[in-house]
GROMACS .gro file of C-alpha atoms in nm:
model
  230
    1LEU     CA    1  -1.407   8.670   4.207
    2LEU     CA    2  -1.165   8.888   3.994
    3ILE     CA    3  -0.932   8.768   3.719
    4PHE     CA    4  -0.639   8.967   3.585
    5SER     CA    5  -0.485   8.908   3.239
    6PHE     CA    6  -0.112   9.022   3.216
    7SER     CA    7  -0.109   8.970   2.840
    8ASP     CA    8  -0.366   9.253   2.766
    9ASN     CA    9  -0.402   9.414   3.095
   10SER     CA   10  -0.758   9.321   3.132
   11VAL     CA   11  -0.955   9.282   3.460
   12TYR     CA   12  -1.269   9.024   3.459
   13GLY     CA   13  -1.514   8.992   3.736
   14PHE     CA   14  -1.786   8.731   3.819
   15GLY     CA   15  -1.997   8.624   4.101
   16SER     CA   16  -2.200   8.851   4.339
   17ALA     CA   17  -2.264   9.188   4.192
   18ARG     CA   18  -2.515   9.346   4.445
   19ARG     CA   19  -2.259   9.624   4.547
   20GLY     CA   20  -2.081   9.657   4.212
   21GLN     CA   21  -1.786   9.468   4.321
   22VAL     CA   22  -1.751   9.281   3.994
   23GLY     CA   23  -1.833   9.542   3.758
   24LYS     CA   24  -2.134   9.703   3.592
   25CYS     CA   25  -2.460   9.513   3.583
   26ALA     CA   26  -2.672   9.516   3.260
   27SER     CA   27  -2.980   9.602   3.469
   28ARG     CA   28  -3.092   9.702   3.810
   29ASN     CA   29  -3.243   9.349   3.869
   30GLU     CA   30  -2.907   9.177   3.785
   31LYS     CA   31  -2.744   9.071   4.128
   32SER     CA   32  -2.469   8.845   3.992
   33HIS     CA   33  -2.251   8.771   3.686
   34ASN     CA   34  -2.221   8.401   3.632
   35VAL     CA   35  -1.962   8.439   3.342
   36PRO     CA   36  -1.655   8.661   3.354
   37ARG     CA   37  -1.715   9.009   3.242
   38LEU     CA   38  -1.467   9.264   3.135
   39ILE     CA   39  -1.434   9.560   3.382
   40ASP     CA   40  -1.350   9.874   3.211
   41GLY     CA   41  -1.259  10.220   3.366
   42PHE     CA   42  -0.875  10.204   3.390
   43ALA     CA   43  -0.808  10.435   3.098
   44ASP     CA   44  -0.457  10.344   2.976
   45SER     CA   45  -0.319  10.267   3.301
   46LYS     CA   46  -0.115   9.937   3.343
   47ILE     CA   47  -0.253   9.739   3.637
   48VAL     CA   48  -0.007   9.550   3.838
   49ASN     CA   49  -0.220   9.405   4.114
   50ILE     CA   50  -0.593   9.351   4.195
   51TYR     CA   51  -0.762   9.278   4.527
   52ALA     CA   52  -1.104   9.161   4.651
   53ASN     CA   53  -1.272   9.112   4.986
   54GLY     CA   54  -1.618   9.165   5.119
   55ASP     CA   55  -1.824   9.373   4.889
   56HIS     CA   56  -1.553   9.589   4.719
   57SER     CA   57  -1.260   9.543   4.496
   58ALA     CA   58  -0.932   9.736   4.407
   59ALA     CA   59  -0.660   9.757   4.163
   60LEU     CA   60  -0.327   9.918   4.173
   61ASP     CA   61  -0.141  10.057   3.855
   62GLU     CA   62   0.224  10.077   3.786
   63TYR     CA   63   0.242  10.427   3.914
   64GLY     CA   64   0.085  10.363   4.245
   65GLN     CA   65  -0.255  10.487   4.168
   66LEU     CA   66  -0.545  10.305   4.352
   67TYR     CA   67  -0.876  10.225   4.204
   68ILE     CA   68  -1.166  10.106   4.418
   69TRP     CA   69  -1.517   9.987   4.317
   70GLY     CA   70  -1.810   9.812   4.493
   71ARG     CA   71  -1.915   9.909   4.844
   72ALA     CA   72  -1.805  10.265   4.914
   73LEU     CA   73  -1.485  10.300   5.134
   74ILE     CA   74  -1.434  10.657   5.034
   75GLY     CA   75  -1.731  10.896   4.969
   76GLU     CA   76  -2.096  10.812   5.003
   77GLN     CA   77  -2.198  10.603   4.703
   78ASP     CA   78  -2.130  10.240   4.592
   79ASN     CA   79  -1.980  10.230   4.234
   80ASP     CA   80  -1.978   9.951   3.983
   81GLN     CA   81  -1.683  10.110   3.799
   82PRO     CA   82  -1.340  10.163   3.924
   83GLN     CA   83  -1.271  10.498   4.054
   84ALA     CA   84  -0.925  10.649   4.105
   85VAL     CA   85  -0.885  10.761   4.465
   86LEU     CA   86  -0.611  10.909   4.695
   87PRO     CA   87  -0.427  11.064   4.400
   88SER     CA   88  -0.171  11.230   4.630
   89LEU     CA   89  -0.053  10.893   4.760
   90ASN     CA   90   0.206  10.667   4.562
   91ILE     CA   91   0.061  10.334   4.687
   92SER     CA   92   0.286  10.022   4.705
   93GLN     CA   93   0.071   9.776   4.880
   94VAL     CA   94  -0.306   9.727   4.941
   95ALA     CA   95  -0.497   9.490   5.184
   96LEU     CA   96  -0.875   9.470   5.174
   97GLY     CA   97  -1.088   9.387   5.485
   98TRP     CA   98  -1.482   9.358   5.500
   99ARG     CA   99  -1.547   9.732   5.557
  100HIS     CA  100  -1.188   9.869   5.565
  101ALA     CA  101  -0.864   9.859   5.368
  102LEU     CA  102  -0.506   9.924   5.446
  103VAL     CA  103  -0.275  10.106   5.206
  104LEU     CA  104   0.101  10.147   5.232
  105SER     CA  105   0.259  10.463   5.077
  106ALA     CA  106   0.620  10.554   5.087
  107GLY     CA  107   0.650  10.373   5.439
  108GLU     CA  108   0.342  10.549   5.567
  109LEU     CA  109   0.035  10.328   5.648
  110PHE     CA  110  -0.329  10.441   5.626
  111THR     CA  111  -0.666  10.286   5.676
  112ILE     CA  112  -0.965  10.348   5.474
  113GLY     CA  113  -1.317  10.295   5.615
  114VAL     CA  114  -1.368  10.164   5.972
  115TYR     CA  115  -1.370   9.844   6.169
  116CYS     CA  116  -1.713   9.751   6.323
  117HIS     CA  117  -1.524   9.684   6.650
  118GLN     CA  118  -1.321  10.014   6.647
  119LYS     CA  119  -1.415  10.260   6.918
  120CYS     CA  120  -1.200  10.566   6.859
  121ASP     CA  121  -1.334  10.735   7.166
  122LEU     CA  122  -1.211  10.490   7.406
  123PRO     CA  123  -0.914  10.574   7.614
  124VAL     CA  124  -0.566  10.452   7.459
  125PRO     CA  125  -0.423  10.155   7.670
  126GLY     CA  126  -0.086  10.221   7.820
  127ASN     CA  127   0.095   9.950   7.641
  128VAL     CA  128   0.005  10.060   7.281
  129VAL     CA  129   0.288  10.142   7.037
  130GLY     CA  130   0.106  10.370   6.801
  131GLN     CA  131  -0.216  10.580   6.802
  132GLN     CA  132  -0.431  10.623   6.496
  133SER     CA  133  -0.474  10.975   6.405
  134LYS     CA  134  -0.766  11.098   6.176
  135THR     CA  135  -0.628  11.284   5.874
  136SER     CA  136  -0.952  11.306   5.673
  137VAL     CA  137  -1.317  11.240   5.734
  138PRO     CA  138  -1.489  11.271   5.403
  139SER     CA  139  -1.810  11.129   5.498
  140SER     CA  140  -2.107  10.928   5.559
  141SER     CA  141  -2.312  10.632   5.608
  142HIS     CA  142  -2.504  10.439   5.325
  143ASP     CA  143  -2.719  10.186   5.475
  144GLY     CA  144  -2.756   9.941   5.769
  145SER     CA  145  -2.444   9.740   5.660
  146SER     CA  146  -2.215  10.033   5.582
  147SER     CA  147  -1.998  10.243   5.811
  148MET     CA  148  -1.859  10.591   5.827
  149SER     CA  149  -1.586  10.625   5.557
  150THR     CA  150  -1.272  10.784   5.676
  151LEU     CA  151  -0.900  10.804   5.589
  152GLU     CA  152  -0.670  10.772   5.878
  153GLU     CA  153  -0.295  10.752   5.912
  154VAL     CA  154  -0.137  10.492   6.134
  155PRO     CA  155   0.181  10.645   6.279
  156CYS     CA  156   0.516  10.496   6.277
  157ILE     CA  157   0.539  10.200   6.500
  158ASP     CA  158   0.831  10.226   6.743
  159GLY     CA  159   1.053  10.378   6.473
  160GLU     CA  160   1.015  10.061   6.257
  161GLN     CA  161   0.909  10.055   5.894
  162VAL     CA  162   0.622   9.876   5.776
  163VAL     CA  163   0.713   9.636   5.480
  164GLN     CA  164   0.393   9.413   5.460
  165ILE     CA  165   0.026   9.443   5.525
  166ALA     CA  166  -0.260   9.215   5.571
  167SER     CA  167  -0.636   9.252   5.646
  168GLY     CA  168  -0.904   9.007   5.776
  169THR     CA  169  -1.256   9.054   5.807
  170GLU     CA  170  -1.236   9.322   6.086
  171HIS     CA  171  -0.861   9.301   6.193
  172SER     CA  172  -0.537   9.402   6.044
  173ALA     CA  173  -0.171   9.293   6.073
  174VAL     CA  174   0.164   9.431   5.955
  175VAL     CA  175   0.530   9.322   5.935
  176THR     CA  176   0.809   9.563   5.991
  177ASP     CA  177   1.157   9.569   5.849
  178LYS     CA  178   1.276   9.425   6.182
  179GLY     CA  179   1.042   9.134   6.136
  180THR     CA  180   0.805   9.254   6.411
  181VAL     CA  181   0.442   9.158   6.368
  182PHE     CA  182   0.174   9.412   6.490
  183THR     CA  183  -0.202   9.337   6.502
  184TRP     CA  184  -0.518   9.542   6.580
  185GLY     CA  185  -0.893   9.535   6.538
  186TRP     CA  186  -1.142   9.259   6.607
  187GLY     CA  187  -0.993   9.008   6.842
  188GLU     CA  188  -1.304   8.781   6.954
  189HIS     CA  189  -1.142   8.454   6.817
  190GLY     CA  190  -0.793   8.533   6.930
  191GLN     CA  191  -0.685   8.633   6.585
  192LEU     CA  192  -0.463   8.912   6.715
  193GLY     CA  193  -0.236   8.666   6.874
  194LEU     CA  194  -0.215   8.872   7.200
  195GLY     CA  195  -0.306   8.600   7.441
  196ASP     CA  196  -0.670   8.731   7.485
  197THR     CA  197  -0.993   8.791   7.282
  198SER     CA  198  -1.007   9.161   7.319
  199ASP     CA  199  -1.056   9.414   7.039
  200GLN     CA  200  -0.765   9.655   7.003
  201VAL     CA  201  -0.805  10.004   6.848
  202VAL     CA  202  -0.422  10.069   6.769
  203PRO     CA  203  -0.158   9.832   6.654
  204GLN     CA  204  -0.013   9.591   6.925
  205ARG     CA  205   0.319   9.398   6.910
  206VAL     CA  206   0.282   9.028   6.892
  207ASN     CA  207   0.519   8.823   7.097
  208LEU     CA  208   0.697   8.615   6.835
  209ALA     CA  209   1.061   8.475   6.850
  210VAL     CA  210   1.313   8.691   6.698
  211SER     CA  211   1.401   8.543   6.355
  212SER     CA  212   1.675   8.623   6.113
  213ALA     CA  213   1.456   8.494   5.816
  214SER     CA  214   1.222   8.730   5.639
  215ARG     CA  215   0.864   8.723   5.776
  216GLY     CA  216   0.523   8.745   5.626
  217VAL     CA  217   0.182   8.773   5.785
  218TYR     CA  218  -0.165   8.663   5.628
  219CYS     CA  219  -0.517   8.726   5.763
  220GLY     CA  220  -0.822   8.507   5.720
  221SER     CA  221  -1.179   8.612   5.823
  222GLY     CA  222  -1.111   8.546   6.192
  223PHE     CA  223  -0.739   8.415   6.214
  224THR     CA  224  -0.387   8.523   6.134
  225ILE     CA  225  -0.080   8.332   6.005
  226ALA     CA  226   0.274   8.445   6.035
  227VAL     CA  227   0.543   8.263   5.846
  228ASP     CA  228   0.923   8.280   5.847
  229PHE     CA  229   1.089   8.236   5.514
  230ALA     CA  230   1.413   8.069   5.479
   0.00000   0.00000   0.00000
């Protein structure tokens, strides 16, 4: 669990610490923090949002700089202190999954890490609307529970601009400026909303009624909720 104090720009973590996701442990034998502990490493940055899922955590500062700690999503090593990553991107939104994350920067959508159910070598289905293209492959595998860490761009979806992002355990969803919802990733429980339980390697349009209201999308571990705001 992470707590952010707006009054003094402090971030605290407590709970499971086995991958460093709630900050630095006092010793190698310490596997958890049962009281809140200050997480340092943000220098003088003003943090505006914090995120947590799986075994990693993230924070975003006022200038769009992303910090990640815990299970490695970029590079080879887990880290118990926040590390500034992707300095070339001015990031506006972050969504953490179990082994992957989505980041939105100037209307461009990127994924970090990989989905367990992602098969990049599969043929692209004929009805897909955008194909993921690999822009950087920095790396590696850590242990049996980790995956190859990659940075990939998700191309523009039918000319629509992504305005909101969400990630579940191994699936993702976005909302565009036209209120369209796209999903991809793990589909075993029907969480992609596509009428089947298949996995999808690229974003697929979800058949939702057109709405004049603004729309949001939210992902649980194996489910997705879309809501129209009045």
